[in-house]
Tab-separated table of C-alpha atoms in Angstrom:
chain	number	residue	atom	x	y	z
A	15	MET	CA	111.666	80.724	41.027
A	16	LYS	CA	113.096	77.754	42.884
A	17	LEU	CA	116.356	78.596	44.614
A	18	THR	CA	119.051	76.010	45.128
A	19	LEU	CA	121.447	76.019	48.039
A	20	ASP	CA	124.493	75.775	45.782
A	21	ARG	CA	123.998	79.453	44.899
A	22	LEU	CA	124.653	80.335	48.532
A	23	ALA	CA	126.865	77.445	49.585
A	24	ASN	CA	130.485	78.020	50.546
A	25	LYS	CA	130.126	81.799	50.570
A	26	LYS	CA	131.606	83.350	53.709
A	27	TYR	CA	129.270	85.685	55.591
A	28	LEU	CA	130.786	88.080	58.126
A	29	ILE	CA	128.505	88.690	61.130
A	30	MET	CA	129.470	91.606	63.381
A	31	ARG	CA	126.704	91.723	65.964
A	32	ASP	CA	127.062	90.802	69.621
A	33	SER	CA	127.547	87.044	70.062
A	34	SER	CA	124.528	86.805	72.381
A	35	GLN	CA	122.284	87.981	69.533
A	36	ALA	CA	123.960	86.237	66.600
A	37	VAL	CA	122.650	82.684	67.051
A	38	SER	CA	119.651	82.909	64.710
A	39	LEU	CA	121.714	84.583	61.993
A	40	ILE	CA	124.511	82.009	62.281
A	41	GLU	CA	122.035	79.128	62.114
A	42	GLY	CA	120.173	80.739	59.220
A	43	ILE	CA	123.326	81.157	57.143
A	44	ARG	CA	124.341	77.562	57.799
A	45	SER	CA	120.881	76.442	56.680
A	46	LEU	CA	121.519	78.250	53.395
A	47	GLY	CA	124.778	76.379	52.956
A	48	GLY	CA	126.892	79.412	53.802
A	49	ILE	CA	129.834	79.747	56.155
A	50	PRO	CA	129.177	82.211	59.022
A	51	LEU	CA	132.160	84.100	60.457
A	52	LEU	CA	131.499	85.890	63.751
A	53	VAL	CA	133.564	88.937	64.717
A	54	PRO	CA	131.516	91.000	67.200
A	55	LEU	CA	132.081	94.729	66.724
A	56	ILE	CA	129.430	95.692	69.206
A	57	SER	CA	128.686	94.795	72.796
A	58	PHE	CA	126.538	96.173	75.589
A	59	LYS	CA	126.654	96.920	79.298
A	60	LYS	CA	124.253	98.339	81.849
A	61	THR	CA	124.740	102.029	82.551
A	62	SER	CA	125.097	103.724	85.906
A	63	LEU	CA	121.884	105.706	86.118
A	64	SER	CA	121.936	109.393	86.897
A	65	GLU	CA	120.052	110.688	89.930
A	66	ARG	CA	117.294	111.916	87.609
A	67	GLU	CA	117.011	108.502	85.928
A	68	ARG	CA	116.853	106.682	89.248
A	69	LYS	CA	114.035	109.036	90.253
A	70	LEU	CA	112.204	108.170	87.024
A	71	MET	CA	112.622	104.451	87.729
A	72	ASN	CA	110.963	104.993	91.094
A	73	GLU	CA	108.111	106.896	89.441
A	74	LEU	CA	107.263	104.440	86.655
A	75	THR	CA	103.665	104.102	87.850
A	76	SER	CA	103.099	107.771	86.982
A	77	PHE	CA	103.625	107.154	83.250
A	78	ASP	CA	100.964	106.336	80.672
A	79	TRP	CA	103.397	104.596	78.314
A	80	LEU	CA	106.763	102.848	78.412
A	81	ILE	CA	108.442	102.641	75.000
A	82	PHE	CA	111.184	100.081	74.358
A	83	THR	CA	113.359	100.702	71.306
A	84	SER	CA	115.366	97.440	71.421
A	85	GLN	CA	115.556	94.021	73.013
A	86	ASN	CA	118.699	95.174	74.810
A	87	GLY	CA	116.629	97.921	76.376
A	88	VAL	CA	114.206	95.331	77.714
A	89	ARG	CA	116.966	93.120	79.127
A	90	PHE	CA	118.843	95.876	80.920
A	91	PHE	CA	115.658	97.602	82.090
A	92	MET	CA	114.416	94.419	83.748
A	93	ALA	CA	117.845	93.905	85.344
A	94	GLN	CA	117.715	97.466	86.685
A	95	LEU	CA	114.236	96.905	88.132
A	96	GLU	CA	115.486	93.819	89.945
A	97	GLU	CA	118.572	95.610	91.232
A	98	MET	CA	116.417	98.422	92.630
A	99	GLY	CA	113.832	96.048	94.093
A	100	LEU	CA	111.068	97.438	91.875
A	101	SER	CA	108.166	95.758	90.067
A	102	PHE	CA	107.077	96.368	86.504
A	103	PRO	CA	104.124	98.831	86.526
A	104	GLU	CA	101.338	96.569	85.299
A	105	HIS	CA	98.813	99.277	84.421
A	106	VAL	CA	101.222	101.227	82.179
A	107	LYS	CA	100.822	100.647	78.435
A	108	VAL	CA	103.858	99.345	76.591
A	109	ALA	CA	105.106	99.949	73.044
A	110	ALA	CA	107.826	97.908	71.325
A	111	VAL	CA	109.716	98.908	68.193
A	112	GLY	CA	109.488	95.444	66.600
A	113	THR	CA	108.861	91.732	66.998
A	114	LYS	CA	112.236	90.934	68.614
A	115	THR	CA	111.619	93.590	71.256
A	116	GLN	CA	108.090	92.258	71.657
A	117	SER	CA	109.411	88.717	72.179
A	118	SER	CA	111.835	89.961	74.831
A	119	LEU	CA	108.970	91.611	76.683
A	120	VAL	CA	106.743	88.541	76.397
A	121	ASN	CA	109.553	86.473	77.930
A	122	TYR	CA	109.083	88.624	81.036
A	123	GLY	CA	105.308	88.212	80.943
A	124	ILE	CA	104.674	91.664	79.421
A	125	SER	CA	102.369	92.051	76.409
A	126	PRO	CA	102.967	95.234	74.374
A	127	SER	CA	99.920	97.279	73.443
A	128	PHE	CA	101.564	98.728	70.365
A	129	ILE	CA	104.017	97.599	67.664
A	130	PRO	CA	104.496	99.644	64.468
A	131	LYS	CA	104.024	98.154	60.998
A	132	LYS	CA	107.670	98.904	60.198
A	133	PHE	CA	110.277	98.258	62.842
A	134	THR	CA	111.995	101.633	63.153
A	135	GLY	CA	111.860	104.459	65.651
A	136	GLU	CA	110.460	106.738	62.968
A	137	ALA	CA	107.574	104.377	62.236
A	138	LEU	CA	106.845	103.839	65.910
A	139	ALA	CA	106.675	107.572	66.629
A	140	ASP	CA	104.721	108.378	63.462
A	141	GLU	CA	102.067	105.737	64.136
A	142	MET	CA	101.789	106.463	67.870
A	143	LYS	CA	101.356	110.206	67.482
A	144	ASP	CA	97.833	109.793	66.096
A	145	PHE	CA	96.436	108.377	69.320
A	146	ILE	CA	98.711	109.869	71.986
A	147	GLU	CA	96.775	112.454	73.952
A	148	LYS	CA	98.180	115.803	74.968
A	149	ASN	CA	100.044	115.714	78.293
A	150	GLU	CA	100.260	111.923	78.381
A	151	ARG	CA	103.454	110.915	80.174
A	152	ILE	CA	105.785	108.690	78.191
A	153	CYS	CA	109.101	107.137	79.198
A	154	VAL	CA	111.441	105.962	76.431
A	155	ILE	CA	113.878	103.191	77.409
A	156	LYS	CA	116.931	103.332	75.152
A	157	GLY	CA	120.665	102.924	74.694
A	158	ASN	CA	123.252	105.695	74.781
A	159	LEU	CA	123.617	105.799	70.982
A	160	ALA	CA	119.904	105.716	70.134
A	161	ARG	CA	118.558	108.687	68.237
A	162	ASP	CA	115.933	110.989	69.776
A	163	VAL	CA	113.384	110.600	66.975
A	164	VAL	CA	110.684	109.033	69.186
A	165	GLY	CA	110.911	111.691	71.878
A	166	THR	CA	111.039	114.547	69.379
A	167	VAL	CA	107.954	113.448	67.432
A	168	LEU	CA	105.843	112.710	70.503
A	169	ARG	CA	106.800	115.950	72.256
A	170	ASN	CA	105.661	117.796	69.138
A	171	VAL	CA	102.139	116.404	69.580
A	172	GLY	CA	101.995	117.494	73.213
A	173	ALA	CA	103.197	114.428	75.096
A	174	ILE	CA	105.477	114.769	78.112
A	175	VAL	CA	108.445	112.560	77.238
A	176	GLU	CA	111.215	111.394	79.562
A	177	GLU	CA	114.107	109.111	78.644
A	178	ILE	CA	116.170	106.587	80.548
A	179	ILE	CA	119.523	105.573	79.062
A	180	ILE	CA	119.554	102.015	80.338
A	181	TYR	CA	122.565	100.557	78.497
A	182	GLU	CA	125.757	101.551	76.706
A	183	THR	CA	127.047	100.293	73.374
A	184	PHE	CA	130.787	99.823	72.928
A	185	LEU	CA	133.380	98.361	70.563
A	186	PRO	CA	135.213	95.284	71.904
A	187	GLY	CA	138.757	96.453	71.239
A	188	GLU	CA	140.182	92.934	71.166
A	189	ASN	CA	138.331	92.265	67.901
A	190	LYS	CA	140.004	94.990	65.832
A	191	GLU	CA	142.846	92.785	64.606
A	192	LYS	CA	140.493	89.831	64.242
A	193	LEU	CA	138.301	91.862	61.883
A	194	ILE	CA	141.210	92.771	59.603
A	195	ALA	CA	142.504	89.191	59.566
A	196	THR	CA	139.023	87.856	58.745
A	197	LEU	CA	138.481	90.336	55.910
A	198	LYS	CA	141.802	89.317	54.384
A	199	ASN	CA	140.662	85.693	54.458
A	200	LYS	CA	138.185	85.972	51.575
A	201	VAL	CA	134.872	87.183	52.984
A	202	ASP	CA	132.056	87.311	50.414
A	203	VAL	CA	129.198	89.019	52.280
A	204	LEU	CA	129.288	91.685	54.992
A	205	ILE	CA	126.185	91.689	57.205
A	206	PHE	CA	125.374	94.859	59.150
A	207	THR	CA	122.614	94.829	61.758
A	208	SER	CA	122.933	98.310	63.306
A	209	PRO	CA	124.361	101.781	62.607
A	210	SER	CA	126.739	101.296	65.560
A	211	THR	CA	128.256	98.262	63.863
A	212	VAL	CA	128.758	100.296	60.699
A	213	LYS	CA	130.507	103.049	62.650
A	214	HIS	CA	132.783	100.623	64.483
A	215	PHE	CA	133.572	98.711	61.282
A	216	MET	CA	134.580	101.850	59.412
A	217	SER	CA	136.560	103.265	62.333
A	218	ILE	CA	138.697	100.123	62.354
A	219	LEU	CA	139.255	100.114	58.586
A	220	MET	CA	140.248	103.774	58.625
A	221	GLU	CA	142.448	103.374	61.700
A	222	LYS	CA	144.279	100.481	60.027
A	223	ASN	CA	144.267	102.166	56.583
A	224	GLU	CA	142.488	99.115	55.139
A	225	ARG	CA	139.362	100.538	53.498
A	226	HIS	CA	140.303	98.677	50.321
A	227	LEU	CA	139.204	95.476	52.098
A	228	LEU	CA	135.631	96.511	51.217
A	229	ASP	CA	136.360	95.944	47.531
A	230	GLY	CA	134.451	93.098	45.929
A	231	LYS	CA	132.198	92.420	48.922
A	232	TRP	CA	128.422	92.084	48.866
A	233	VAL	CA	126.860	94.250	51.585
A	234	ALA	CA	123.667	93.305	53.441
A	235	SER	CA	121.785	95.627	55.800
A	236	ILE	CA	118.998	94.587	58.157
A	237	GLY	CA	116.993	97.770	57.523
A	238	PRO	CA	116.886	101.367	56.236
A	239	VAL	CA	118.535	103.074	59.224
A	240	THR	CA	121.572	100.812	58.964
A	241	LYS	CA	121.495	101.176	55.174
A	242	LYS	CA	121.656	104.961	55.479
A	243	ALA	CA	124.626	104.683	57.860
A	244	LEU	CA	126.435	102.583	55.247
A	245	GLU	CA	125.572	104.937	52.403
A	246	ASP	CA	126.796	107.902	54.465
A	247	TYR	CA	130.233	106.245	54.279
A	248	GLY	CA	129.841	105.778	50.523
A	249	ILE	CA	129.229	102.025	50.829
A	250	PRO	CA	126.662	100.600	48.363
A	251	VAL	CA	124.082	98.271	49.895
A	252	HIS	CA	123.062	95.263	47.811
A	253	ILE	CA	120.610	93.550	50.171
A	254	CYS	CA	118.042	95.205	52.468
A	255	PRO	CA	114.672	93.632	53.367
A	256	ASP	CA	111.363	95.485	53.582
A	257	ILE	CA	110.667	93.892	56.968
A	258	TYR	CA	113.559	94.518	59.308
A	259	THR	CA	114.174	91.126	60.888
A	260	VAL	CA	116.883	88.466	60.635
A	261	ASP	CA	114.415	86.039	59.020
A	262	GLN	CA	113.565	88.516	56.281
A	263	LEU	CA	117.220	89.388	55.791
A	264	LEU	CA	117.960	85.717	55.173
A	265	GLU	CA	115.054	85.485	52.737
A	266	GLU	CA	116.302	88.564	50.899
A	267	MET	CA	119.775	87.034	50.590
A	268	LYS	CA	118.243	83.889	49.105
A	269	VAL	CA	116.433	85.957	46.484
A	270	PHE	CA	119.443	88.168	45.759
A	271	PHE	CA	121.936	85.369	45.261
A	272	GLY	CA	119.372	83.322	43.374
A	273	LYS	CA	119.346	86.079	40.762
A	274	LYS	CA	122.979	87.133	40.838
A	275	CYS	CA	124.833	83.855	41.085
């Protein structure tokens, strides 16, 4: 079926991810004829490492694997290495949760040895467990809100798993009022790209007693983990791609609105 841009044109798409990571989504929506509205409900900062985590950073060469669960993890990990005057351990194998994380690593000259077929922590752990040997040492690089699914699964098959919380996720408080004002200004599609964004979005609506602003909106989720977070709040999800990338999300929106509108 040939899709025409007029089915997507002039719709307003609310993007709530960090501005540094929203460029491709903004450009993609514009290419579809839509109007992107950016209200970041999530931002990131480097953590202060604990004494244990600093010790792990100094012992990176002792690990068999480094696992990166996000592109933010790569960015803040490399910044921490530089701050501590350390080099990336070249002989250690690297796993990335998806293609965006892979691209971030490649930008630093690092080629991952493993990427799962589906870009979730569950898929990464499930696929890795079949060739991880007992007592292999693995270090998971993650954010403060990341789930422990990778560590749990790999420990269950006998791996020795350590974790470094390399960055923190937070809600930019100055955008609370901006979100409410934007929602009142006729938004058609809400785009969620992480469970943290869902949590922050709902906390604002409940704090302001404005949950009714969800009424009549199409809801798009980048993948199943974010979709579950939305459904846990009782929010129906209309658009969710099988491959969890911005490009596939845009393609899925084209198909959805081609049928619905």
